mmCIF file of C-alpha atoms in Angstrom:
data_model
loop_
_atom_site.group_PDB
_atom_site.id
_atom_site.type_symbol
_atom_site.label_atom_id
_atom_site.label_comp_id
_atom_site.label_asym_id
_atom_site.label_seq_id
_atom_site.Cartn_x
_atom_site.Cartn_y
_atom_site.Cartn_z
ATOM 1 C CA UNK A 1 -10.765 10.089 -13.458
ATOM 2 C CA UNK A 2 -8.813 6.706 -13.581
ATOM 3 C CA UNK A 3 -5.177 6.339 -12.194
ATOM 4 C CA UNK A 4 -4.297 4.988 -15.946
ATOM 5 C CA UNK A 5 -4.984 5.584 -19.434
ATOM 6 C CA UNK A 6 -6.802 2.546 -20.486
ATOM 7 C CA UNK A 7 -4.055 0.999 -22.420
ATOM 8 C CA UNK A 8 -1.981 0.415 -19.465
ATOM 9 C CA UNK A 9 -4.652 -0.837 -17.096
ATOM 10 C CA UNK A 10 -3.558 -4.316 -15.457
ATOM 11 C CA UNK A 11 -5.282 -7.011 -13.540
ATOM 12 C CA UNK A 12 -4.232 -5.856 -9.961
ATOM 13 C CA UNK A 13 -4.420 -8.692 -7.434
ATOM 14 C CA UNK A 14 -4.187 -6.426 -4.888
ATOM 15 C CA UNK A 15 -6.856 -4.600 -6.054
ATOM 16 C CA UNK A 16 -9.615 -7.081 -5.140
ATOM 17 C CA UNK A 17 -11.622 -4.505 -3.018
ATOM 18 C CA UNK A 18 -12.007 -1.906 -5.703
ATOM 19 C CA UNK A 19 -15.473 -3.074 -6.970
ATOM 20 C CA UNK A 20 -16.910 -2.711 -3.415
ATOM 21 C CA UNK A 21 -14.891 0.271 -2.732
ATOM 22 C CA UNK A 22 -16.366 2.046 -5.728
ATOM 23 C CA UNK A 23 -19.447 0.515 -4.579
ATOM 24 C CA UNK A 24 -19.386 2.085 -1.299
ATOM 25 C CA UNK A 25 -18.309 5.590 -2.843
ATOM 26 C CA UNK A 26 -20.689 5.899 -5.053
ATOM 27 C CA UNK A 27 -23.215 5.546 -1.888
ATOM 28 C CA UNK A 28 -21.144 8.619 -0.214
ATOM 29 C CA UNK A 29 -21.204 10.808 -3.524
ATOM 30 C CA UNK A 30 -24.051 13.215 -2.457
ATOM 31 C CA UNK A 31 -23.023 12.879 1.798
ATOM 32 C CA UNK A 32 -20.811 15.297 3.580
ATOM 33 C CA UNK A 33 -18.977 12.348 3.993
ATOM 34 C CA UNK A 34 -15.255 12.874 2.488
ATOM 35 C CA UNK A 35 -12.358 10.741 1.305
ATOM 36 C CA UNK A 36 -10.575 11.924 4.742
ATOM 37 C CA UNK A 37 -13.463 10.724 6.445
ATOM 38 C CA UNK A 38 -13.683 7.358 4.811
ATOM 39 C CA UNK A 39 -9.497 6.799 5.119
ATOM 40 C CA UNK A 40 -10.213 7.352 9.183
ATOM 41 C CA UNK A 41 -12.874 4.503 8.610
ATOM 42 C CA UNK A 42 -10.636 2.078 7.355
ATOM 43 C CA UNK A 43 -7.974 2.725 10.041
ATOM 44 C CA UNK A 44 -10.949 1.500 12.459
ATOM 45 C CA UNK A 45 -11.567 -1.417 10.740
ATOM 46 C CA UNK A 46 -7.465 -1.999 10.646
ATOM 47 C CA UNK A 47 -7.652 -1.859 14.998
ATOM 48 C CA UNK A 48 -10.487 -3.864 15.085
ATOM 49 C CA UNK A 49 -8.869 -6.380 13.071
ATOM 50 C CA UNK A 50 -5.994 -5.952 15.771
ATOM 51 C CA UNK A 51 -8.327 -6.120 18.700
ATOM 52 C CA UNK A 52 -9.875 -9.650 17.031
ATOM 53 C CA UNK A 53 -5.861 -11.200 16.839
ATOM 54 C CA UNK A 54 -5.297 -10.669 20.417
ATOM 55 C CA UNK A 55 -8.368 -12.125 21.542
ATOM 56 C CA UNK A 56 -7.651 -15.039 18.737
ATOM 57 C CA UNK A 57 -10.821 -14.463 16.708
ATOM 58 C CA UNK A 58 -8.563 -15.326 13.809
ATOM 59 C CA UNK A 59 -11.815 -15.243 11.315
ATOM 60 C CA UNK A 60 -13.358 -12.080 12.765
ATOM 61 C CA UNK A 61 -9.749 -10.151 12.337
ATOM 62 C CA UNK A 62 -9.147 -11.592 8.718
ATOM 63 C CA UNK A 63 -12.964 -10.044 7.820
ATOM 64 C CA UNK A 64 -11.809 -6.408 9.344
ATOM 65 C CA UNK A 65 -8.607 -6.831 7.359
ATOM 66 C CA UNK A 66 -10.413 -7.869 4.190
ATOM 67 C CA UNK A 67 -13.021 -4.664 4.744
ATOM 68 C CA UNK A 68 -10.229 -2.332 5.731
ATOM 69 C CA UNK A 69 -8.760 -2.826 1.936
ATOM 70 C CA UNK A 70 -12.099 -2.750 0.640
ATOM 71 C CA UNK A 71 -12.536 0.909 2.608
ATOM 72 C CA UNK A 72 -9.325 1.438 1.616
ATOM 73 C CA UNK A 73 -9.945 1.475 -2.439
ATOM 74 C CA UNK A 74 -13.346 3.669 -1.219
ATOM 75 C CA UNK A 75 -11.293 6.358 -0.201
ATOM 76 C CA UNK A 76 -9.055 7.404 -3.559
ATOM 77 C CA UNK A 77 -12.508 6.142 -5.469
ATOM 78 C CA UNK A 78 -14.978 9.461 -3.665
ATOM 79 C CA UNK A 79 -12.099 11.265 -4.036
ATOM 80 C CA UNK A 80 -11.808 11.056 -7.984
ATOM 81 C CA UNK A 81 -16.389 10.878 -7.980
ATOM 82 C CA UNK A 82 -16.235 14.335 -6.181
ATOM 83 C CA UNK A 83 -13.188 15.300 -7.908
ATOM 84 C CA UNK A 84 -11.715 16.244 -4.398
ATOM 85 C CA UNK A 85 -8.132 15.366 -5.277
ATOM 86 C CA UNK A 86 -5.814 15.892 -2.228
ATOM 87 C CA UNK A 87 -1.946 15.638 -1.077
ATOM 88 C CA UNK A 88 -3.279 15.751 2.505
ATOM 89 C CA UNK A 89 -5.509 12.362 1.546
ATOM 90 C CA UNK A 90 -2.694 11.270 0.191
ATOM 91 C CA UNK A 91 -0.059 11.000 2.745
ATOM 92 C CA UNK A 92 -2.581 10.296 5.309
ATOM 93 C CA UNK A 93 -3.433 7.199 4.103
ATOM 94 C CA UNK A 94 0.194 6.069 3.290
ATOM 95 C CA UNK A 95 0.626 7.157 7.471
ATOM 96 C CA UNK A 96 -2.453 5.037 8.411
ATOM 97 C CA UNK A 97 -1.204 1.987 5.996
ATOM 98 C CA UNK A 98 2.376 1.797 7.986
ATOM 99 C CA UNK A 99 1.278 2.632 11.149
ATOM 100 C CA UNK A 100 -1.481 -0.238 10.739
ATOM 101 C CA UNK A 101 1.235 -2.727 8.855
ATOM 102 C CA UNK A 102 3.745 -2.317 12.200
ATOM 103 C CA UNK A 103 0.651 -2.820 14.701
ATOM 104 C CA UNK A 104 -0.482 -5.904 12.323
ATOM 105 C CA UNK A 105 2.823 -7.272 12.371
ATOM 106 C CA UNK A 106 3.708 -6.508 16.387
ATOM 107 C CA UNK A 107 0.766 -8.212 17.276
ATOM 108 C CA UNK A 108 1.265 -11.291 15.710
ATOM 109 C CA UNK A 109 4.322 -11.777 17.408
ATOM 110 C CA UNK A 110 2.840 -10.521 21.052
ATOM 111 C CA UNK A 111 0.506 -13.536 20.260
ATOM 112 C CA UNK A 112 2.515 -16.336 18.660
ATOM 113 C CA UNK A 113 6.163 -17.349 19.174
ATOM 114 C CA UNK A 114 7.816 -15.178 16.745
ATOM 115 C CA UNK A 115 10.946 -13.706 17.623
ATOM 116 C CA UNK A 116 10.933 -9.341 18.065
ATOM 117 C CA UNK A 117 13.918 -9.358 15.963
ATOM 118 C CA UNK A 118 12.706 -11.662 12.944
ATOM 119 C CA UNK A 119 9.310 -9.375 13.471
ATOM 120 C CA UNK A 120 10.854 -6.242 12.634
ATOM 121 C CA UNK A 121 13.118 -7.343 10.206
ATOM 122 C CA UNK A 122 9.696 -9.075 7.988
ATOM 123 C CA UNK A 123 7.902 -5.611 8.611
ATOM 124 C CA UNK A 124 11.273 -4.470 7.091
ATOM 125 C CA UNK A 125 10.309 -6.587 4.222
ATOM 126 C CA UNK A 126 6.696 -6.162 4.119
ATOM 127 C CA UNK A 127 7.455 -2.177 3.533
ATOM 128 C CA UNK A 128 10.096 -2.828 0.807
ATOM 129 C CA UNK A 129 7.869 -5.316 -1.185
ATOM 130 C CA UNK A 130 5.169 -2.160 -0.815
ATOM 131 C CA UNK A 131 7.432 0.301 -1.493
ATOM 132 C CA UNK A 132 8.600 -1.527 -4.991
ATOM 133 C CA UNK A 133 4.944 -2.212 -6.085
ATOM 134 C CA UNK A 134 4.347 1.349 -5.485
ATOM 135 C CA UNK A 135 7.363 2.740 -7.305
ATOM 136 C CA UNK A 136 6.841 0.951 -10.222
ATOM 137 C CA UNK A 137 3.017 1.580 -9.988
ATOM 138 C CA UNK A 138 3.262 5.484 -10.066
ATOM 139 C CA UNK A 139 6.144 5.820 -12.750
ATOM 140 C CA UNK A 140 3.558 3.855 -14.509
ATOM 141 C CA UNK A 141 0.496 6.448 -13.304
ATOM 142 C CA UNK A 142 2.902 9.322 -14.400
ATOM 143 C CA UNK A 143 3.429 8.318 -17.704
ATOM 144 C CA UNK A 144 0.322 7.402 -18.481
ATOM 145 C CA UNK A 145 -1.558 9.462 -20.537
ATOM 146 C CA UNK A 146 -5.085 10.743 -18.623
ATOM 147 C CA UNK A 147 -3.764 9.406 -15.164
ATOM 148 C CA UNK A 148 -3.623 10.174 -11.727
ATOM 149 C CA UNK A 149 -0.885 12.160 -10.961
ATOM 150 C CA UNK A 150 -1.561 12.982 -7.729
ATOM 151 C CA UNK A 151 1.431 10.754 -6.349
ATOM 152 C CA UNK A 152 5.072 11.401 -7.509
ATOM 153 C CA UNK A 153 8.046 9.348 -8.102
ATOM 154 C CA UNK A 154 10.426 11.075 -5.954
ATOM 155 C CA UNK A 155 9.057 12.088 -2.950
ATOM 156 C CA UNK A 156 11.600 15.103 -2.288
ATOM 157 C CA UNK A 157 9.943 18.359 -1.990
ATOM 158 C CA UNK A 158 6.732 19.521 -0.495
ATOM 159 C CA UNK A 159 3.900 19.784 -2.625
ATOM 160 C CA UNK A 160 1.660 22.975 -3.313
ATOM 161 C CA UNK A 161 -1.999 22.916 -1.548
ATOM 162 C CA UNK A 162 -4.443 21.636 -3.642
ATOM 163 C CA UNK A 163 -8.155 23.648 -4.013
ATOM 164 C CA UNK A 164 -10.179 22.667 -0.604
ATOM 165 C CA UNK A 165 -6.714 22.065 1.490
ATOM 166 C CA UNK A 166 -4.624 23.528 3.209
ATOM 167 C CA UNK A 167 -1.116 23.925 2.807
ATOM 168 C CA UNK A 168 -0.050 23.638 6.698
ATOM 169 C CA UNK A 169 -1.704 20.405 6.722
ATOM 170 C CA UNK A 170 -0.361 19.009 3.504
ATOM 171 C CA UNK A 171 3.255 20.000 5.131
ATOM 172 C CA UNK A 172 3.035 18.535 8.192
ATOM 173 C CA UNK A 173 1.829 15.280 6.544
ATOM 174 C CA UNK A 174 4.511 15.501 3.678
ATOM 175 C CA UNK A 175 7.186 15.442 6.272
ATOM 176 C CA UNK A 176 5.434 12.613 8.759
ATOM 177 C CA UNK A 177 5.346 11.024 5.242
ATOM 178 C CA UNK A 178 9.132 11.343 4.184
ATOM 179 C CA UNK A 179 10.142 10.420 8.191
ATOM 180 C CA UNK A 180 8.544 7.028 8.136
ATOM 181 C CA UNK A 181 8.971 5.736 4.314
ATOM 182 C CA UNK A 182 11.899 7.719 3.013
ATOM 183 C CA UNK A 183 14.557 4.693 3.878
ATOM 184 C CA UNK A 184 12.361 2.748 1.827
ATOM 185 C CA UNK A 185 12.078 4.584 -0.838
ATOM 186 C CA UNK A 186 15.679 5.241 -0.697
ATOM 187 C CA UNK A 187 16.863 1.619 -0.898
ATOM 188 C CA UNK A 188 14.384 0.943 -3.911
ATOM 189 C CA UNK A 189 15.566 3.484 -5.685
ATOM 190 C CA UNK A 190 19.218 2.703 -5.113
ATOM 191 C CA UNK A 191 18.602 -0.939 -6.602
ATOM 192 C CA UNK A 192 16.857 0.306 -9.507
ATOM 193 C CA UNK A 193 17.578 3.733 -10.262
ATOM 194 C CA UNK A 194 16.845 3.803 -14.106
ATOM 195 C CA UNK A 195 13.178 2.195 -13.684
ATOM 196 C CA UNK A 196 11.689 6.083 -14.326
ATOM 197 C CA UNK A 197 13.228 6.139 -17.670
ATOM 198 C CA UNK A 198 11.280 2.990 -18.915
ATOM 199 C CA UNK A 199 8.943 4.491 -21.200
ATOM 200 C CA UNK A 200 6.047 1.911 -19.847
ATOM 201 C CA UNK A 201 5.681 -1.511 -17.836
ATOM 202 C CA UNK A 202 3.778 -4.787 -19.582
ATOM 203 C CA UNK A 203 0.548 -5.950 -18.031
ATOM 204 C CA UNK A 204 1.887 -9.093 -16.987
ATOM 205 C CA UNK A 205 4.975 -7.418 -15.636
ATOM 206 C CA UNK A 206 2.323 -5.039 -13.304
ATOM 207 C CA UNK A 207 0.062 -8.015 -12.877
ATOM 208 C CA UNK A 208 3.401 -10.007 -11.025
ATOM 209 C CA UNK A 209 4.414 -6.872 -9.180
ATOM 210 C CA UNK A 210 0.838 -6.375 -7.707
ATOM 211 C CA UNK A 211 2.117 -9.905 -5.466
ATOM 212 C CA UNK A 212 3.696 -6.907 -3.802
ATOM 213 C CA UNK A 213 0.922 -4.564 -3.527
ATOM 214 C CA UNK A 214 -0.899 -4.004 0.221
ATOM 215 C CA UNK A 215 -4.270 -5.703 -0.256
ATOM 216 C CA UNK A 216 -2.828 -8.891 -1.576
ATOM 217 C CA UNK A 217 -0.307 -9.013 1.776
ATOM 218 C CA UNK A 218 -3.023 -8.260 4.062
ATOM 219 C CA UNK A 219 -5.241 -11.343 1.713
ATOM 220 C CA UNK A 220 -2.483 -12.926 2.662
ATOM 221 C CA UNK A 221 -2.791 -12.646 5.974
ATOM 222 C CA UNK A 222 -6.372 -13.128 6.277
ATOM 223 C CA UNK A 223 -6.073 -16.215 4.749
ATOM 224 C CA UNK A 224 -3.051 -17.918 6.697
ATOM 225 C CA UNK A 225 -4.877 -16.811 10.363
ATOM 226 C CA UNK A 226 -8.048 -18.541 10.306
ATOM 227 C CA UNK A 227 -5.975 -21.634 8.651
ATOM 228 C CA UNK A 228 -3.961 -22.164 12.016
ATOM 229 C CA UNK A 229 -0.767 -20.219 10.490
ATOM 230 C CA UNK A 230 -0.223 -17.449 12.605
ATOM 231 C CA UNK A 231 2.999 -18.791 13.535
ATOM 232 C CA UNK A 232 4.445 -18.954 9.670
ATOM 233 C CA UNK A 233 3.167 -15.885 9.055
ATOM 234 C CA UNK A 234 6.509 -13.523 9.818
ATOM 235 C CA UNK A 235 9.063 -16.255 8.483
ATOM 236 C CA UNK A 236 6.776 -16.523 5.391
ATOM 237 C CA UNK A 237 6.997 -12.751 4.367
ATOM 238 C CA UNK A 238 10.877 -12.545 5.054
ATOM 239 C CA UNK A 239 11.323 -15.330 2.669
ATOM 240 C CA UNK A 240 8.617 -12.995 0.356
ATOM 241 C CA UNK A 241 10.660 -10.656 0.584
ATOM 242 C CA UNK A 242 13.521 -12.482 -1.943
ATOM 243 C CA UNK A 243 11.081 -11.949 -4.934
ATOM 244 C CA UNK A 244 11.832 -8.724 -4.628
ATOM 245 C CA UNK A 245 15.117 -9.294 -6.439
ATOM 246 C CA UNK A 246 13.663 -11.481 -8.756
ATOM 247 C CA UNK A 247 11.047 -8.201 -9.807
ATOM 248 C CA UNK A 248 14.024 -6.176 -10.157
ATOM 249 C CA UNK A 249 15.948 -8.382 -11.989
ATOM 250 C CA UNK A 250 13.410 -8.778 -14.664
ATOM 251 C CA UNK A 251 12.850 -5.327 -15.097
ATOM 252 C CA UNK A 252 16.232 -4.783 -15.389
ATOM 253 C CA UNK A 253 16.953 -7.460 -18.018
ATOM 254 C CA UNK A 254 13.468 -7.816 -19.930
ATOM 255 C CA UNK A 255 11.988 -4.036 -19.681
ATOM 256 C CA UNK A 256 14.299 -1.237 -20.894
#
């Protein structure tokens, strides 16, 4: 099953890993391998890639970074070939994708001269550029007709167990879930709280927003280290962060 109908698929530049992701799933179709398994794989490859910037193997790190969204894409991809849907995969990999994004983020500043304060307030930034991509990106799933629904636009109430899970687990992730993104998701939706009534989003409007979507930060990443940038890096994604206005602003004015 595909997250959209095919009339609202979009060239996704954050997407870049999905070919080798479905690639990679489609070896783990007939394993005991499962999508759980594979979204604890890519939080490896997310610490090695850590591991690599503090002993300033810039090049080694961005390749872990790279692979961890290409395992990343694998993950939601087995799920959907051994139609395996789950809330518990779900939030866990949203968990593992912050956690990972604040370790990224802290160690970059442990090894270059960035300031805490500026740090924090670019992972600030960093997780409200995600957390517009992604609101946009699942009112879009939700109306879609065939898609994914797995996600939800307002994050409010616990979900029901899905067949294969269990409902203790998918609670005690829900709430980890709502404890570390739910300020996010709060301010988003307080500077654009019509966007659910749109009845759909352009390509090209999806195509800018995916500027905002994980795997094209972390490419962005990977590509400034190895370049000798790892001290622009953190000023670079709080000035990012002012496009988010500009997304807003369009939808707001262009898409009703």
């Amino acid at each position: 099953m595909s997250k959209l109908a095919a009339q609202d698929k979009f060239l996704d530049l954050s997407d870049y890993g999905r070919t080798f992701g479905r690639l990679f799933a489609n070896q783990l179709k007939n394993t005991k391998f499962t999508p759980i398994h594979v979204t604890l794989l890519f939080g490896i490859s997310g610490l090695i890639a850590i591991y690599c910037i503090l002993q300033n193997q810039y090049l080694l790190a961005s390749f872990f970074i790279i692979l961890k969204s290409i395992i990343d894409a694998a993950d939601g991809e087995l799920a959907r070939l051994k139609n395996t849907p789950s809330y518990s995969g779900r939030y866990l990999d949203s968990v593992f994708d912050i956690i990972l994004n604040f370790l990224f983020f802290m160690t970059i500043c442990f090894v270059s001269k960035t300031t805490i304060w500026l740090t924090i307030l670019a992972f600030i930034g960093i997780q409200l550029q995600g957390t517009l991509y992604n609101y946009y990106y699942v009112i879009l799933r939700t109306k879609s007709v065939g898609g994914d629904s797995t996600s939800k636009i307002f994050e409010y109430k616990t979900p029901k167990a899905l067949p294969g899970e269990s409902q203790k687990t998918v609670s005690i992730l829900f709430r980890i879930y709502t404890i570390v993104y739910g300020l996010f998701d709060k301010i988003i939706h307080f500077l654009d709280q019509d966007a659910y009534k749109v009845k759909t989003f352009p390509n090209w409007f999806m195509t800018l927003l995916s500027l905002y979507g994980l795997g094209f930060q972390l490419l962005i990443i990977a590509v400034m280290l190895p370049l000798g940038f790892i001290e622009y890096i953190i000023p670079f994604f709080i000035f990012y962060t002012l496009l988010l206005f500009v997304m807003i602003g369009i939808r707001k004015k262009v898409i009703r």
